[in-house]
mmCIF file of C-alpha atoms and ligand atoms in Angstrom:
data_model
loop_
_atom_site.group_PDB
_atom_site.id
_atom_site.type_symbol
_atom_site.label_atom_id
_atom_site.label_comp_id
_atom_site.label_asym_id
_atom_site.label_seq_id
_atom_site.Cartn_x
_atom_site.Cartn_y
_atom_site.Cartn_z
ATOM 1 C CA UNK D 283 24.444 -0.449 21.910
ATOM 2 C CA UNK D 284 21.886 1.793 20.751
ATOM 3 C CA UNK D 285 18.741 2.121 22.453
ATOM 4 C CA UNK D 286 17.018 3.688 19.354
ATOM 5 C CA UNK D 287 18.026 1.503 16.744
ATOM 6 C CA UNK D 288 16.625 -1.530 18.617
ATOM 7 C CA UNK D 289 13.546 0.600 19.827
ATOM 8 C CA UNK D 290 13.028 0.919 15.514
ATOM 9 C CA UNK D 291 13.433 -2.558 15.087
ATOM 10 C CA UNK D 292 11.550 -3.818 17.021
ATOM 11 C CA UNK D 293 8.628 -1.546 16.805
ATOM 12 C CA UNK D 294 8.723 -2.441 13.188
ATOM 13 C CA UNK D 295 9.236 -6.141 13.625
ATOM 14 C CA UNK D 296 12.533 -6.429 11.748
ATOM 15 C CA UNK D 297 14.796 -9.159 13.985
ATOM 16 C CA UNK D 298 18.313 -6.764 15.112
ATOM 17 C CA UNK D 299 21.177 -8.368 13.237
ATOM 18 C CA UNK D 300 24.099 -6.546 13.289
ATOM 19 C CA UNK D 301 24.342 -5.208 9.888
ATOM 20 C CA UNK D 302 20.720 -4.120 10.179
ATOM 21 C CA UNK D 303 21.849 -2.131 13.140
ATOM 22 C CA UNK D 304 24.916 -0.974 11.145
ATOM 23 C CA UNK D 305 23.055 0.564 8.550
ATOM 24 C CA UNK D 306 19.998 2.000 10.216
ATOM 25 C CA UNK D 307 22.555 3.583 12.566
ATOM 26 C CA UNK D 308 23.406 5.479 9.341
ATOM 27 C CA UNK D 309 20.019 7.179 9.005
ATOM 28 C CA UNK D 310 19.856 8.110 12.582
ATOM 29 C CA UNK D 311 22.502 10.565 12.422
ATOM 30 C CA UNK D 312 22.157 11.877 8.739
ATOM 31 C CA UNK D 313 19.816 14.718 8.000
ATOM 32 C CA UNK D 314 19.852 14.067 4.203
ATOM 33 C CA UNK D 315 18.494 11.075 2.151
ATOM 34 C CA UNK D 316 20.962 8.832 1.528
ATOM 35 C CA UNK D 317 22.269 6.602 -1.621
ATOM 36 C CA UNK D 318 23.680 3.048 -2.058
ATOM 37 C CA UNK D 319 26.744 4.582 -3.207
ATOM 38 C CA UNK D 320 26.986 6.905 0.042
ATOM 39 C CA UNK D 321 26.380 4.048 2.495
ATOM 40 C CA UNK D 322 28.987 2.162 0.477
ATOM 41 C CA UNK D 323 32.088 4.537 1.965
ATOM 42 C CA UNK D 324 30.335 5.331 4.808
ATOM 43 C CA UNK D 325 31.012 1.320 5.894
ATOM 44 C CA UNK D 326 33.779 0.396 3.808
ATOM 45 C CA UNK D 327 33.609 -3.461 5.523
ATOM 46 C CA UNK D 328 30.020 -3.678 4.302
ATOM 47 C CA UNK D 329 29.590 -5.647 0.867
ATOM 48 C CA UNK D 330 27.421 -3.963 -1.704
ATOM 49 C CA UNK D 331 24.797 -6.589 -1.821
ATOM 50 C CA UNK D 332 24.396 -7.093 1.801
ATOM 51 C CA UNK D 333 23.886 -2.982 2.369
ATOM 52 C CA UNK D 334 21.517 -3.173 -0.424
ATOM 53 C CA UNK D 335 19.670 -6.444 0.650
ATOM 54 C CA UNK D 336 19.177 -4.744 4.060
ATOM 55 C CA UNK D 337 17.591 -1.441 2.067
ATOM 56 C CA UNK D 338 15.433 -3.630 0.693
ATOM 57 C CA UNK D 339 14.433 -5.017 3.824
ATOM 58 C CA UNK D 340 13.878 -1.888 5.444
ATOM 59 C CA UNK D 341 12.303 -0.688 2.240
ATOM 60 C CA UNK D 342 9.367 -3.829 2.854
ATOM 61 C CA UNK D 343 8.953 -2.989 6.722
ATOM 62 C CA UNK D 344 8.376 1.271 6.865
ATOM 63 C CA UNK D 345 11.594 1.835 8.584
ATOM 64 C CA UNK D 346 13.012 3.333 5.196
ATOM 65 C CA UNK D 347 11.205 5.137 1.668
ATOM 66 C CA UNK D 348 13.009 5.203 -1.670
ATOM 67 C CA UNK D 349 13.038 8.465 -2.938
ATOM 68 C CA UNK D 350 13.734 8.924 -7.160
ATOM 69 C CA UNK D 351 16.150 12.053 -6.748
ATOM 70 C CA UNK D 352 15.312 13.186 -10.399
ATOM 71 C CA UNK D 353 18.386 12.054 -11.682
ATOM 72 C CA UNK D 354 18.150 8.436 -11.808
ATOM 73 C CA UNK D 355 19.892 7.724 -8.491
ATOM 74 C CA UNK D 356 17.672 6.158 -5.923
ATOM 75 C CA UNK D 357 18.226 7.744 -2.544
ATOM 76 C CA UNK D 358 16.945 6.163 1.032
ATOM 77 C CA UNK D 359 15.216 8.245 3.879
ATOM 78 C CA UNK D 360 13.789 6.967 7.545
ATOM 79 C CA UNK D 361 9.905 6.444 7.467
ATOM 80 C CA UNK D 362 7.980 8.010 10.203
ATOM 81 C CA UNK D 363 6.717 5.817 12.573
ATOM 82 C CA UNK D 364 3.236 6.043 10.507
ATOM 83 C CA UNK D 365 4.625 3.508 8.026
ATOM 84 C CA UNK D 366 4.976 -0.433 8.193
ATOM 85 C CA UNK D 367 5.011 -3.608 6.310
ATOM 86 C CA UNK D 368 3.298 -2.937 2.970
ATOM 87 C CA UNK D 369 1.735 0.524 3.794
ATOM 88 C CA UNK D 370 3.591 3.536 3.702
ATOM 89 C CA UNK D 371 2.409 6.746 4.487
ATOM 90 C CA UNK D 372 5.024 8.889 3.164
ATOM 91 C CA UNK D 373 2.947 11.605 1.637
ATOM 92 C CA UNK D 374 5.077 14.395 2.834
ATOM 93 C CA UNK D 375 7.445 16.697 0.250
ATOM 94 C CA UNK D 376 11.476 15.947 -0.737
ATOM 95 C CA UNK D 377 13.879 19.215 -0.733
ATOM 96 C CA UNK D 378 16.497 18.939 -3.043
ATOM 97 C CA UNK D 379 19.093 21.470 -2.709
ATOM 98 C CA UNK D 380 20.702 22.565 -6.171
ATOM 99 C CA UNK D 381 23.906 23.455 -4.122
ATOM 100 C CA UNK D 382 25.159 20.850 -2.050
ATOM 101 C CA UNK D 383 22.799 18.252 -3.720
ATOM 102 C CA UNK D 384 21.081 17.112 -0.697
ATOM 103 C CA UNK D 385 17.651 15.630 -0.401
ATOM 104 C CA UNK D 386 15.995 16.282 3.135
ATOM 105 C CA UNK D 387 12.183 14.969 3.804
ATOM 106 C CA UNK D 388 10.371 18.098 4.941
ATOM 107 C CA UNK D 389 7.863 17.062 8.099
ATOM 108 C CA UNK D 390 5.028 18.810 6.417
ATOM 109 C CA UNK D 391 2.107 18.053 4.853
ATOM 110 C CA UNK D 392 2.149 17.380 0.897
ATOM 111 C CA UNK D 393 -0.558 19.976 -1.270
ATOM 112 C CA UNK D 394 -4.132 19.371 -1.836
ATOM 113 C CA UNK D 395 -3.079 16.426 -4.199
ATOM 114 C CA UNK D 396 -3.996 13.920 -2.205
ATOM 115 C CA UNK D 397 -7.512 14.559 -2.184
ATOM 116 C CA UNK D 398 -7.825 12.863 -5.848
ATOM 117 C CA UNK D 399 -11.489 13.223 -7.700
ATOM 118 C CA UNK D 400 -13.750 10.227 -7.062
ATOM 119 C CA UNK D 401 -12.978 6.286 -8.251
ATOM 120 C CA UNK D 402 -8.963 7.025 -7.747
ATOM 121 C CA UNK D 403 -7.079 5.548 -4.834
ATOM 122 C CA UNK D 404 -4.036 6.858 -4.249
ATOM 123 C CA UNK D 405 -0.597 4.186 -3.815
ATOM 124 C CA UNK D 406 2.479 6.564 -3.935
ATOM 125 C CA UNK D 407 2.984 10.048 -4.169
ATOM 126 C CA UNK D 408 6.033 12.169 -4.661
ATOM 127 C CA UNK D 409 6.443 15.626 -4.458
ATOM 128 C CA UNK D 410 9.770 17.194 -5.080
ATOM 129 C CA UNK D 411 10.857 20.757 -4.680
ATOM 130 C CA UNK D 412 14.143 22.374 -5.540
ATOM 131 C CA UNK D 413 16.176 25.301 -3.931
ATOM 132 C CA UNK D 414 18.740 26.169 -1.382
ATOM 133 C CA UNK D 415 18.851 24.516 2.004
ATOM 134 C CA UNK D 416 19.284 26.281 5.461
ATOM 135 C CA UNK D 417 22.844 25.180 5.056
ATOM 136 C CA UNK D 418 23.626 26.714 1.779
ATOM 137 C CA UNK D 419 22.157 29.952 2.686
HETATM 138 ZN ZN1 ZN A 192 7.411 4.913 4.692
HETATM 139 ZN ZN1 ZN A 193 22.487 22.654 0.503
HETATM 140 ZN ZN1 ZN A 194 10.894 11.325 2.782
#
């Protein structure tokens, strides 16, 4: 039994089940963002719609942020502890790495774009860069 995975769930009010704990256990141990399809053969018992039922879940509470990896796929990264249940606060940057195709959230303040001129609030921001990752180097 994890200690961390429960710590997360409960500190974001989402009631342990076991698939929960199954697929948060995923993001725990994986650098890079991670896709539907990925999650898929990483628990080949899992059924589709209950992996992405539980992504959706996690999605609602702040424990995970959906990330639009430029090419249509939608890709799913742990929240810092920042976000919860309809507020997010992922403002940071994505890495994309044109070699191995990895997305990584980079723990780093996002540019000067979230200071937006007067009368806009700001909802969502992404900021994507592209390049080679430590691993690829
Ligand atoms: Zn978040
Ligand atoms: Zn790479
Ligand atoms: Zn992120």
């Amino acid at each position: 039994m994890n200690h961390q995975i429960l710590h997360t769930l409960e500190q974001k009010n989402v009631r342990p089940t076991p698939m929960r704990m199954l697929v948060l256990e995923q993001f725990l141990h994986a650098r890079a963002a991670r896709s539907l399809g990925e999650l898929e053969t990483a628990m080949p018992r899992a059924d589709r719609i209950t992996i992405y039922r539980t992504l959706r879940t996690f999605e609602k509470k702040g424990i995970l942020h959906a990330i639009a990896d430029g090419s249509g796929a939608t890709l799913y990264a742990l929240c810092p502890d920042a976000c919860g249940p309809a507020h997010h606060r992922d403002f940071h940057p994505h890495f994309h790495c044109v070699r191995c195709g990895a997305t990584t959230c980079l723990d780093m303040p996002a540019p000067q774009l979230a200071r937006l001129p007067e009368g806009y609030q700001l909802l969502d921001m992404e900021v994507q860069l592209r390049g080679i990752c430590p691993d690829c180097r």
